Short mmCIF file of C-alpha atoms and ligand atoms in Angstrom, two decimals:
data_model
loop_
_atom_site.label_atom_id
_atom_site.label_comp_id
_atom_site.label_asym_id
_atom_site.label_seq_id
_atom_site.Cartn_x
_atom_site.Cartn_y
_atom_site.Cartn_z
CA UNK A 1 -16.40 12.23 -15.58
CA UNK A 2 -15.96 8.74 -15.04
CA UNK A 3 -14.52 6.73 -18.00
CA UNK A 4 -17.07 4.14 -20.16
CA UNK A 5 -16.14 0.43 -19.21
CA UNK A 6 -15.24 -1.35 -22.38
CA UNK A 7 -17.89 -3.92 -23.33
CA UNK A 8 -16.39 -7.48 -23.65
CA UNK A 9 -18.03 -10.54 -24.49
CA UNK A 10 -16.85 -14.36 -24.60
CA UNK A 11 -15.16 -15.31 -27.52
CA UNK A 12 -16.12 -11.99 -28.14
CA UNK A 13 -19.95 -12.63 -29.15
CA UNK A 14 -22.36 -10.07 -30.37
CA UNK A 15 -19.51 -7.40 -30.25
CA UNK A 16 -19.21 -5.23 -33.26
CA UNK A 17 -15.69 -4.97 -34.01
CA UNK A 18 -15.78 -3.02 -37.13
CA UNK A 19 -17.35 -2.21 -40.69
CA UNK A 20 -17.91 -4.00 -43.86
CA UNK A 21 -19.60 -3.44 -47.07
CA UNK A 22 -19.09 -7.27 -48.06
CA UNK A 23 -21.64 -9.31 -46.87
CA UNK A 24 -24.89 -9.71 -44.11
CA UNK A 25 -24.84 -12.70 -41.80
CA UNK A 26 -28.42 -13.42 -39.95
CA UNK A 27 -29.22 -9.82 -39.84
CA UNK A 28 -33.06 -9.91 -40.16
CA UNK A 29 -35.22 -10.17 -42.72
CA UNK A 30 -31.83 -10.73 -45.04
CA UNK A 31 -30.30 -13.57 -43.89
CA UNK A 32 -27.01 -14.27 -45.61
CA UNK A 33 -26.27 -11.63 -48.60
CA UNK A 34 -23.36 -10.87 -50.45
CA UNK A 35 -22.47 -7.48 -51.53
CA UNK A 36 -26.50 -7.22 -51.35
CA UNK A 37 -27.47 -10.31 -53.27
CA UNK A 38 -29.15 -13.49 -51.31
CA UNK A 39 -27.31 -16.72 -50.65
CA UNK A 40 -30.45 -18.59 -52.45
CA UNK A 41 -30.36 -15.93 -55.50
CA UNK A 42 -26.36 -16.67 -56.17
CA UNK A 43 -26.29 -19.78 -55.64
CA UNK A 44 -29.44 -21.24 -57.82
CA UNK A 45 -28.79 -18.33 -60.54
CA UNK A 46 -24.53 -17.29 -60.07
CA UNK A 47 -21.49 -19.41 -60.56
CA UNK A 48 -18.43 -19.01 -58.14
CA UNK A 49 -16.26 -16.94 -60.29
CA UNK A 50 -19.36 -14.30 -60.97
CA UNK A 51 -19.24 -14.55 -57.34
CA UNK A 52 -15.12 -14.35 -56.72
CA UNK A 53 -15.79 -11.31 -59.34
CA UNK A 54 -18.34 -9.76 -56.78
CA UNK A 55 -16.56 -9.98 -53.71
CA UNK A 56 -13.42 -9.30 -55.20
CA UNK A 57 -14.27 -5.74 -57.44
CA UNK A 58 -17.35 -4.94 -55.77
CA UNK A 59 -19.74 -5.79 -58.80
CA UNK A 60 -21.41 -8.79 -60.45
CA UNK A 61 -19.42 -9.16 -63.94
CA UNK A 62 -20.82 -8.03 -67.42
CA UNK A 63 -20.36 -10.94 -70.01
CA UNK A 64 -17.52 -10.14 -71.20
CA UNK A 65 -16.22 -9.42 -67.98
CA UNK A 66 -16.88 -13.24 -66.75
CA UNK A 67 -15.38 -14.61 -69.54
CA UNK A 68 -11.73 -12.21 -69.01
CA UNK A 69 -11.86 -13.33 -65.64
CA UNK A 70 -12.54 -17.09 -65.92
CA UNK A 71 -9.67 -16.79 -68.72
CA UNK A 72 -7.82 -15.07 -66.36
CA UNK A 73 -7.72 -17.38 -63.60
CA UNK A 74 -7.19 -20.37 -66.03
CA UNK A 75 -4.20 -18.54 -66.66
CA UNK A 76 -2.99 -18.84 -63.00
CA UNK A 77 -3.31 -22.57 -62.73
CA UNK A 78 0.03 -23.58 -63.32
CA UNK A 79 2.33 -24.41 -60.25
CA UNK A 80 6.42 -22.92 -60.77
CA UNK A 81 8.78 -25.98 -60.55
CA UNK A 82 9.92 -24.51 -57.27
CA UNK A 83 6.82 -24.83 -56.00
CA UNK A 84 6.32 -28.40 -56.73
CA UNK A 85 9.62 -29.53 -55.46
CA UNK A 86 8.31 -27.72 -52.11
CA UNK A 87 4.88 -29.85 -52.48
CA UNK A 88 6.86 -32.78 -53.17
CA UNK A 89 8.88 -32.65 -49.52
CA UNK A 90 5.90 -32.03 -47.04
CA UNK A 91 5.40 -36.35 -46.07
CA UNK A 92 2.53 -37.99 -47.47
CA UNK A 93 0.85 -37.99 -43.98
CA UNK A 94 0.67 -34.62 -43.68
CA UNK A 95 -3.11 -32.77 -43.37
CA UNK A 96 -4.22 -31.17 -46.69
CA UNK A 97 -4.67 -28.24 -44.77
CA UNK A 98 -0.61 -28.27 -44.27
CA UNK A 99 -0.20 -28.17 -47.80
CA UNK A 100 -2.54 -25.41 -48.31
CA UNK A 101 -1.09 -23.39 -45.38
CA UNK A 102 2.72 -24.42 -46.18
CA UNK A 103 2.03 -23.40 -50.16
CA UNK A 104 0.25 -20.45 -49.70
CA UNK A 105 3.96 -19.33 -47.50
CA UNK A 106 5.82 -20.81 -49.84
CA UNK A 107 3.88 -18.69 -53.05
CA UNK A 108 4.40 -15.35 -50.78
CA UNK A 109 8.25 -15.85 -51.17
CA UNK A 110 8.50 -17.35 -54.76
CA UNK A 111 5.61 -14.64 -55.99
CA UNK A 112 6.23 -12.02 -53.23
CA UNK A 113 3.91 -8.95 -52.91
CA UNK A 114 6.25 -6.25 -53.40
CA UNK A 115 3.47 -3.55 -54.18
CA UNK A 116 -0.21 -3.50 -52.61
CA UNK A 117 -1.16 -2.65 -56.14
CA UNK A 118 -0.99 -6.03 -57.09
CA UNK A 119 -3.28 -7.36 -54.29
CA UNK A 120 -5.84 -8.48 -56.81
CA UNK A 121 -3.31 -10.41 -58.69
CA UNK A 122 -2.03 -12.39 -55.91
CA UNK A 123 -5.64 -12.70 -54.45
CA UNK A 124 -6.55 -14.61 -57.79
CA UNK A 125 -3.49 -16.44 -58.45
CA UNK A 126 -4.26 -17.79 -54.69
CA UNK A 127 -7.94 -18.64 -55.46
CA UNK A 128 -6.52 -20.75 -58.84
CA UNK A 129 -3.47 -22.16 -57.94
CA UNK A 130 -4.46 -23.46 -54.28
CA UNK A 131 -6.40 -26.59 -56.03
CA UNK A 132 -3.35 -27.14 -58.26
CA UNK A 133 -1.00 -27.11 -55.12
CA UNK A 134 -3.45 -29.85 -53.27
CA UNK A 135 -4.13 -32.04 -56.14
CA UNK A 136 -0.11 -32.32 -57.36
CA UNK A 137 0.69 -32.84 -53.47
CA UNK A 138 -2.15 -35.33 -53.64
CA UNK A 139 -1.19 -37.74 -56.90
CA UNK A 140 2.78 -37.19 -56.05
CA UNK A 141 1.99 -39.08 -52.73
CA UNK A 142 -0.11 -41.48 -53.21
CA UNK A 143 0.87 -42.52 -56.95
CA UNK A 144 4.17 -41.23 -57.35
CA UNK A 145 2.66 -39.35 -60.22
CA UNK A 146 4.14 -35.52 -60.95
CA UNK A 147 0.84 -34.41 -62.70
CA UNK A 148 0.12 -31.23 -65.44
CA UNK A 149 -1.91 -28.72 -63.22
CA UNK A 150 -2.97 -27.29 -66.18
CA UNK A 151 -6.46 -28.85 -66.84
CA UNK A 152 -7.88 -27.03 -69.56
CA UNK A 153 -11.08 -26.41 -66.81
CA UNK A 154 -11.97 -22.50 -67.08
CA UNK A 155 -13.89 -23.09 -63.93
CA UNK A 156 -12.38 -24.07 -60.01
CA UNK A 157 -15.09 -26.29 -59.88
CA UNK A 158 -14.04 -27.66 -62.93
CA UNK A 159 -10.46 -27.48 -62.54
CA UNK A 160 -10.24 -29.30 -58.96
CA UNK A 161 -12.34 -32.07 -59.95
CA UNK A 162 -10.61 -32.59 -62.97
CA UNK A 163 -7.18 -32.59 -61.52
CA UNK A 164 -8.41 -35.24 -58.57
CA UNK A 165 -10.29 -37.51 -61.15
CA UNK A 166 -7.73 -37.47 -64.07
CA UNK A 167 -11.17 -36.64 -66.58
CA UNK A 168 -13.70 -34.36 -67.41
CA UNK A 169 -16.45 -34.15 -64.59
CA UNK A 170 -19.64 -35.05 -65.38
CA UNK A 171 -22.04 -31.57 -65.49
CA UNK A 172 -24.16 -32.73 -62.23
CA UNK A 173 -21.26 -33.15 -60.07
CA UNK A 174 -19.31 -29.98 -61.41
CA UNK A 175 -22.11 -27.46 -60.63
CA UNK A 176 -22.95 -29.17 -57.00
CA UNK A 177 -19.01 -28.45 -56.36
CA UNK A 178 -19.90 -25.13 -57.91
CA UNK A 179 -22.73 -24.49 -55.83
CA UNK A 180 -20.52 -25.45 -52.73
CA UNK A 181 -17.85 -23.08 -53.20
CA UNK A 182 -20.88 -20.26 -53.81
CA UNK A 183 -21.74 -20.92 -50.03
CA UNK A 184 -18.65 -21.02 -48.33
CA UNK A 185 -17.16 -18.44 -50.15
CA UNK A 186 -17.78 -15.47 -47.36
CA UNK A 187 -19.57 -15.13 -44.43
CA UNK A 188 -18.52 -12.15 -42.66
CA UNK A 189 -15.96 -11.40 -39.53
CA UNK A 190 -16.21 -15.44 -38.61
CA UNK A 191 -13.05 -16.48 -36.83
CA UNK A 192 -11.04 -17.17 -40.06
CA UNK A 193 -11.56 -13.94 -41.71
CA UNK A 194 -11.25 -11.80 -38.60
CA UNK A 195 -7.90 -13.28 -38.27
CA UNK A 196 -7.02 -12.20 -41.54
CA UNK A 197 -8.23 -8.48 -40.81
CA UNK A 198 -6.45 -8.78 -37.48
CA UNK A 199 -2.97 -9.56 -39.59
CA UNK A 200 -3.41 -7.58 -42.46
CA UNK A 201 -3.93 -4.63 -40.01
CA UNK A 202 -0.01 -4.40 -39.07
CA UNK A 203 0.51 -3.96 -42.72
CA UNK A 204 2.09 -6.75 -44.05
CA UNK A 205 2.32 -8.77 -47.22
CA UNK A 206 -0.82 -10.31 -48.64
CA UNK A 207 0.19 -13.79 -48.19
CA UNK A 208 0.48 -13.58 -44.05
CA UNK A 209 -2.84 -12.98 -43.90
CA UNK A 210 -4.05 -15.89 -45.76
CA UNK A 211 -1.42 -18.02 -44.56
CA UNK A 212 -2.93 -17.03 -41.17
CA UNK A 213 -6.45 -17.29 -41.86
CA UNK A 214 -5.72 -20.91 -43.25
CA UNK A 215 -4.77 -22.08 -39.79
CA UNK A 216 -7.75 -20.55 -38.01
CA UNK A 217 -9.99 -22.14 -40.15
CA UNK A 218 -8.81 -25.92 -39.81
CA UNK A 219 -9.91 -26.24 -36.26
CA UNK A 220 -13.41 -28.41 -36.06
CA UNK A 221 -15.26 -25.47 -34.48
CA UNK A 222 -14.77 -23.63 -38.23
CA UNK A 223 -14.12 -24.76 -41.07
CA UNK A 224 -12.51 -28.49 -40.15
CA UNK A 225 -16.61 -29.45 -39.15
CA UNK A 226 -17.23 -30.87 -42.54
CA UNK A 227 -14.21 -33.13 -42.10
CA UNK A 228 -15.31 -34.47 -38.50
CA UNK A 229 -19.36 -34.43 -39.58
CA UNK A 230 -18.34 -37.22 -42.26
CA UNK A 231 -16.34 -39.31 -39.58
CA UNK A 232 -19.25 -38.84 -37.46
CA UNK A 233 -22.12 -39.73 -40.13
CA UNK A 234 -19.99 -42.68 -41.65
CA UNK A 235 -19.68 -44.39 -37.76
CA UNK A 236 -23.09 -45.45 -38.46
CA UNK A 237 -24.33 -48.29 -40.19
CA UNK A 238 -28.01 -47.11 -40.32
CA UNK A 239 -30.37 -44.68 -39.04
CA UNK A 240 -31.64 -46.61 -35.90
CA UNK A 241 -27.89 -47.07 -34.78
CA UNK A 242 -27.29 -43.24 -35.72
CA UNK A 243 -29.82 -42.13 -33.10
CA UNK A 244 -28.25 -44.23 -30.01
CA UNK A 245 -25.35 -43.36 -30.89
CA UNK A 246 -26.22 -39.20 -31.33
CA UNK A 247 -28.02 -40.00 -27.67
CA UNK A 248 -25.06 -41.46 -26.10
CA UNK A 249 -23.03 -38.58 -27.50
CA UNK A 250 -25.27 -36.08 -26.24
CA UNK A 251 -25.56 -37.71 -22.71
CA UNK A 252 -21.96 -37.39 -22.66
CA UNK A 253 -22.64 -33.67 -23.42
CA UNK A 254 -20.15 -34.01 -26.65
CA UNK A 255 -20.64 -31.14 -29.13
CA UNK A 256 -21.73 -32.87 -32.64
CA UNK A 257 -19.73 -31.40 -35.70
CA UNK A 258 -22.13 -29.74 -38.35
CA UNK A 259 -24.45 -28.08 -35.88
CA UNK A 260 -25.09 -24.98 -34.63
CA UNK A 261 -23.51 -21.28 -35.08
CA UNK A 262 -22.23 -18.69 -33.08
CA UNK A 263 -24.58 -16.36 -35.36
CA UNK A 264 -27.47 -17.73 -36.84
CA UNK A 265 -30.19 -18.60 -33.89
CA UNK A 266 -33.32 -20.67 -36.09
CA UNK A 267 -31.35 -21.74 -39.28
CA UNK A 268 -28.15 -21.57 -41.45
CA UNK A 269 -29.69 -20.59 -45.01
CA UNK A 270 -26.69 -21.87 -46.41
CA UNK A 271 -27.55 -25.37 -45.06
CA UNK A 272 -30.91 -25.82 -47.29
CA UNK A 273 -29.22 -25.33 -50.41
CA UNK A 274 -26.32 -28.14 -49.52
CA UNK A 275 -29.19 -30.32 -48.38
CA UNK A 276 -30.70 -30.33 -51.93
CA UNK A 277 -27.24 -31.20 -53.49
CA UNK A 278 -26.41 -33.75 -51.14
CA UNK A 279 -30.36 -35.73 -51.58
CA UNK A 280 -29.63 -35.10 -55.42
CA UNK A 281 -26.37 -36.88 -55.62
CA UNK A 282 -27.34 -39.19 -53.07
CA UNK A 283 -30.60 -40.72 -54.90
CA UNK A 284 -27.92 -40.44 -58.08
CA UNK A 285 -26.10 -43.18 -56.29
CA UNK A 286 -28.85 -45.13 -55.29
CA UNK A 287 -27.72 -44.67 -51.49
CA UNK A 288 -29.43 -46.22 -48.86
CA UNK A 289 -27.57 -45.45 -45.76
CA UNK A 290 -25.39 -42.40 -45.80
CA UNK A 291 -27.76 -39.63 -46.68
CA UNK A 292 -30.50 -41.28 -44.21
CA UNK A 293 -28.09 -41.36 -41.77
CA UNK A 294 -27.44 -37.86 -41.84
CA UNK A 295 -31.46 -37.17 -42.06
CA UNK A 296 -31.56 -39.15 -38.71
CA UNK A 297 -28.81 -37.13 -37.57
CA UNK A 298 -30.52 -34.01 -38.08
CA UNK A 299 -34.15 -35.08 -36.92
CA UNK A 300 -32.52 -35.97 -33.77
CA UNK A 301 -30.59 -32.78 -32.94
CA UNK A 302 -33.79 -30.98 -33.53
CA UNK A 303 -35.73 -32.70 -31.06
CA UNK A 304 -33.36 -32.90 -28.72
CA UNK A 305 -31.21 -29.74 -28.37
CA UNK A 306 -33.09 -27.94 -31.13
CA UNK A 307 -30.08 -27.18 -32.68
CA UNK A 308 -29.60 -26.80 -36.91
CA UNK A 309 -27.62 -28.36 -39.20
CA UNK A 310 -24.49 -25.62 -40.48
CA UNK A 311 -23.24 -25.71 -44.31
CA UNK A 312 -20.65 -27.79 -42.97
CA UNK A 313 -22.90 -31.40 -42.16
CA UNK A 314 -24.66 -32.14 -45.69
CA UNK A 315 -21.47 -30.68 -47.48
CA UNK A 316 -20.22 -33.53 -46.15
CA UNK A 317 -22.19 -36.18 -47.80
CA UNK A 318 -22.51 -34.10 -51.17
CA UNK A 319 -18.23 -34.08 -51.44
CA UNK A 320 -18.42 -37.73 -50.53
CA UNK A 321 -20.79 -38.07 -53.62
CA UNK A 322 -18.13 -35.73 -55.74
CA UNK A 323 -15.81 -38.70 -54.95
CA UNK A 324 -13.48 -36.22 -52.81
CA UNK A 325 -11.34 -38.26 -50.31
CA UNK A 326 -12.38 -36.89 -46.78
CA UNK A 327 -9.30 -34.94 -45.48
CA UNK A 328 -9.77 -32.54 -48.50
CA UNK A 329 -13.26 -31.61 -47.18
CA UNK A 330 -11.83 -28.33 -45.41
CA UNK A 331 -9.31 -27.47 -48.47
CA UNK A 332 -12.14 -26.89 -50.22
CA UNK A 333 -13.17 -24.37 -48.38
CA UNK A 334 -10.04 -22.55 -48.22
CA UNK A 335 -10.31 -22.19 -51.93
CA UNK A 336 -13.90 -21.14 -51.59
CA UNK A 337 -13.33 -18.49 -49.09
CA UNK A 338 -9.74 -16.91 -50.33
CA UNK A 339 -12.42 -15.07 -52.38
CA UNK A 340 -13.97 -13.72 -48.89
CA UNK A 341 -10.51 -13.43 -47.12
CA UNK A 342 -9.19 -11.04 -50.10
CA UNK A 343 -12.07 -8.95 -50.33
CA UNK A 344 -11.86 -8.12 -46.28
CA UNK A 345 -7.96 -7.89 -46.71
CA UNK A 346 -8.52 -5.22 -49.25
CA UNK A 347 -11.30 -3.97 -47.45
CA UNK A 348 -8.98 -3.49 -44.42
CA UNK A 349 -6.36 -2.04 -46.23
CA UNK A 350 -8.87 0.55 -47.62
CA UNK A 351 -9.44 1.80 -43.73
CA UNK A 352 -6.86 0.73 -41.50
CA UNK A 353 -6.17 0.99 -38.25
CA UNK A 354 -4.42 -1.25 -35.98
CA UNK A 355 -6.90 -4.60 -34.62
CA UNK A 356 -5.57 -4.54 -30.61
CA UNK A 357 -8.33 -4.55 -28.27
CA UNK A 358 -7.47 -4.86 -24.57
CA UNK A 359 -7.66 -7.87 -21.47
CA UNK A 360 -9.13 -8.14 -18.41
CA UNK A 361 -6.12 -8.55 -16.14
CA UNK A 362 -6.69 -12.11 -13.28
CA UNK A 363 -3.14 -12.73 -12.60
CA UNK A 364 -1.52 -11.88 -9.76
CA UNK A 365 -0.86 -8.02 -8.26
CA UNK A 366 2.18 -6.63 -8.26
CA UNK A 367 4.99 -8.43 -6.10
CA UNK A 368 9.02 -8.25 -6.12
CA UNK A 369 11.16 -10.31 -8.27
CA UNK A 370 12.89 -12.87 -6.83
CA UNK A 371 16.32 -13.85 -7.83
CA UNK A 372 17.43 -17.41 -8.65
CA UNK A 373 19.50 -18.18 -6.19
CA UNK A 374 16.54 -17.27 -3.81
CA UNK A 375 13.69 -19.51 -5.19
CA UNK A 376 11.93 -22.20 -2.91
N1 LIG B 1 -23.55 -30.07 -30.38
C1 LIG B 1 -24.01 -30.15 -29.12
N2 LIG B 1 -24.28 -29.05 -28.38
C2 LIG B 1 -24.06 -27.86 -28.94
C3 LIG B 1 -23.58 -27.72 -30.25
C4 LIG B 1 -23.34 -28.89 -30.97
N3 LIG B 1 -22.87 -28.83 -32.22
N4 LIG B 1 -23.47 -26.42 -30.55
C5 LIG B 1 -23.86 -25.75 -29.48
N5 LIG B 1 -24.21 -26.61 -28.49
C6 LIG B 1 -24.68 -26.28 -27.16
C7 LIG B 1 -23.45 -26.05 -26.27
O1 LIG B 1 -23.03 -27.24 -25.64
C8 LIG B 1 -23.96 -25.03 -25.30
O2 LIG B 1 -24.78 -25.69 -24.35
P1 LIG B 1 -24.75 -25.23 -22.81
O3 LIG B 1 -25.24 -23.80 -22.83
O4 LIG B 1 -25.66 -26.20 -22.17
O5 LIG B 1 -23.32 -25.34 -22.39
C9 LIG B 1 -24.87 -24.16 -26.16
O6 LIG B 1 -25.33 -25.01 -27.22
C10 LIG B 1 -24.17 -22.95 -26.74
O7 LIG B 1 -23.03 -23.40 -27.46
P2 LIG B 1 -21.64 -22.64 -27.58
O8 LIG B 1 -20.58 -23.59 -27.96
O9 LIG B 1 -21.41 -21.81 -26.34
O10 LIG B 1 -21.97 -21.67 -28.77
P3 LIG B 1 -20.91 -20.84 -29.55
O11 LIG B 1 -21.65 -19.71 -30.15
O12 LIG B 1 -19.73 -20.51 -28.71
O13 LIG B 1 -20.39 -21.86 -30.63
C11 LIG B 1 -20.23 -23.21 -32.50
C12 LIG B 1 -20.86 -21.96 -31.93
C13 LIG B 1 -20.44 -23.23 -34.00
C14 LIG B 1 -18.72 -23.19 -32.24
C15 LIG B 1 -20.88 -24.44 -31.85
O14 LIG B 1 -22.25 -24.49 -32.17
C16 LIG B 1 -20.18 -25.72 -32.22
O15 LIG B 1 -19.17 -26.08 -31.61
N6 LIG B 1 -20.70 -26.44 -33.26
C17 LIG B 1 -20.04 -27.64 -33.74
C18 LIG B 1 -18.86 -27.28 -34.65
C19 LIG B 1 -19.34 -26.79 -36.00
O16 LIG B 1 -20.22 -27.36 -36.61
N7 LIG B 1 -18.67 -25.72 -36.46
C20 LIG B 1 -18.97 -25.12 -37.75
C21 LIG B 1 -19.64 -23.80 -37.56
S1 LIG B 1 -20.20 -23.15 -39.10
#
């Protein structure tokens, strides 16, 4: 009997390359869930550690449970003076994503894995240090300052914005950066996470397949959109100029950051929620062109290319409302989706087999070596 051709797919879309219990992306009628529960549900009603809890040990926390685990993570804020030293030699002009990338290494040798029984330990102390490890890198850099990571926050939210501000955040801005994380905390086998699975599957340490996933997500086709959505929305100096400009872009046939998904066809539910933050803070700050801007942005895309906004466009304009300085737009959603990463890392581990599909050979057949001497 003749042998079944393989399916294969560009970049590998619309294959089904495994199973997962974690979450639903655009499957329909459900839209994004985790672990069951609707995007809109966790992030109106939830707060990100319920949801780190969820992802993480397969079940939304009891009271008591939440309040271990927020102590728990608090707990794993501080940075070891090794650590800083190592924050304090990567250049001030390095990409926050370096630091993220180079500290999460760095953590897997100072804090090494040395038993899979731990995973859940060094899957936390990732989630609650990484802020800690970007905001000492941060105020070491640009003010010379060697901060306390310890901010007396027993939320991330909390924690990073405290850290970055030097105060207390006020409630409003706190739960928006909340809500934030909530969102981009999983979303299935996107190219970030399936790296991770793809690592973790030749068994080794914890921290390589973080480390790994970090770097896949910085490009601007994942998780580096929201960076190059702001540079894009902030070009413009109102909405009139915003749609020339979008139409000269898309004459050009450049790809505008914040829309579309490989995924979702008619809508990123995700991208509602963020909306409503980012009008909220905006009419906070009595803005008049950013948010507007963005609206124009949208309205535009629609007609023309009918193509949706992502979580990535108005996450944008909310963090520029949280005061965050742009280039720490996609660090944010590193320590947002560790929660995600872990869960399919463990998840992995549970079930493993080796992640090595096969090519479609187009080089050239077969031919005889030739020797150096011999070459034209
Ligand atoms: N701007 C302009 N055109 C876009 C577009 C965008 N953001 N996203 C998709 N398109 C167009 C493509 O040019 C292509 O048109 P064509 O068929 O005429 O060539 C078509 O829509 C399909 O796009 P493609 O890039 O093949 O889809 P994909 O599934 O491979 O890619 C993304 C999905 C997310 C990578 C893509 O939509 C994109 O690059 N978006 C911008 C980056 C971004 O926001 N990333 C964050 C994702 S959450």
């Amino acid at each position: 009997m003749e042998k079944s051709k393989p399916t294969k797919s560009g970049g590998l879309a619309g294959i089904v390359a495994g199973q997962t219990s974690i979450c639903t992306v655009g499957k329909e009628g459900v839209g994004l869930t985790y672990r069951g529960y609707s995007i809109e549900d966790l992030a109106e009603q939830s707060t990100f550690e319920e949801v780190a809890y969820l992802l993480l040990r397969g079940s939304l926390p009891k009271q008591h449970e939440l309040s271990d685990y927020k102590k728990r993570l608090q707990n794993m804020q501080e940075l070891p003076e090794a650590m800083c030293q190592i924050l304090e030699k990567i250049p001030a002009e390095a990409h926050p994503m370096d630091v993220l990338r180079t500290g999460c290494s760095a953590l897997g040798s100072l804090e090494p894995e040395n038993d899979t029984r731990t995973q859940l330990d060094v899957a936390d102390r990732l989630m609650a240090s990484f802020a800690s490890m970007l905001v000492y890198w941060h105020h070491f850099h640009s003010k010379g300052e060697r901060i306390h990571t310890v901010s007396g926050e027993d939320t991330l939210a909390g924690h990073f914005l405290h850290l970055l501000h030097g105060k207390k955040p006020d409630e409003a801005t706190r739960r928006v950066m909340d809500v934030s994380l909530i969102l981009y905390a999983e979303h299935e086998f996107n190219a970030s996470t399936f790296a991770a699975r793809v690592i973790i599957s030749t068994l080794p340490d914890f921290y390589s397949a973080i480390t790994g996933a970090i770097g896949a997500l910085r490009g601007p086709l994942h998780g580096g959109a929201n960076e190059a959505a702001m540079e894009l929305i902030e070009q413009f100096p109102d909405p009139d100029a915003a749609e020339q400009g979008i139409m000269d872009m898309l004459a050009r046939k450049a790809k505008i950051m914040g829309f579309g998904h490989r995924v979702y066809r008619d809508r990123d539910p995700r991208s509602d929620v963020i909306q409503n933050c980012a009008r909220t803070l905006a009419e906070q700050h009595s803005d008049r062109v950013l948010y507007p801007v963005a609206e124009r942005i949208d309205q535009v895309m629609r007609r023309e290319k009918n193509l949706f906004t992502n979580l990535d466009f108005y996450s944008a304009i909310a963090y520029r409302f949280c005061g965050i300085p742009t280039p720490m737009f996609t660090p944010l959603f590193v320590i947002a989706r560790t929660s995600g990463w872990a869960a399919h890392v463990m998840e992995q581990r549970e079930d493993n087999r080796l992640i090595r599909p096969t090519a479609d050979y187009i080089g050239p057949e077969e031919r005889p070596y030739v020797p150096l001497d011999q070459r034209s």
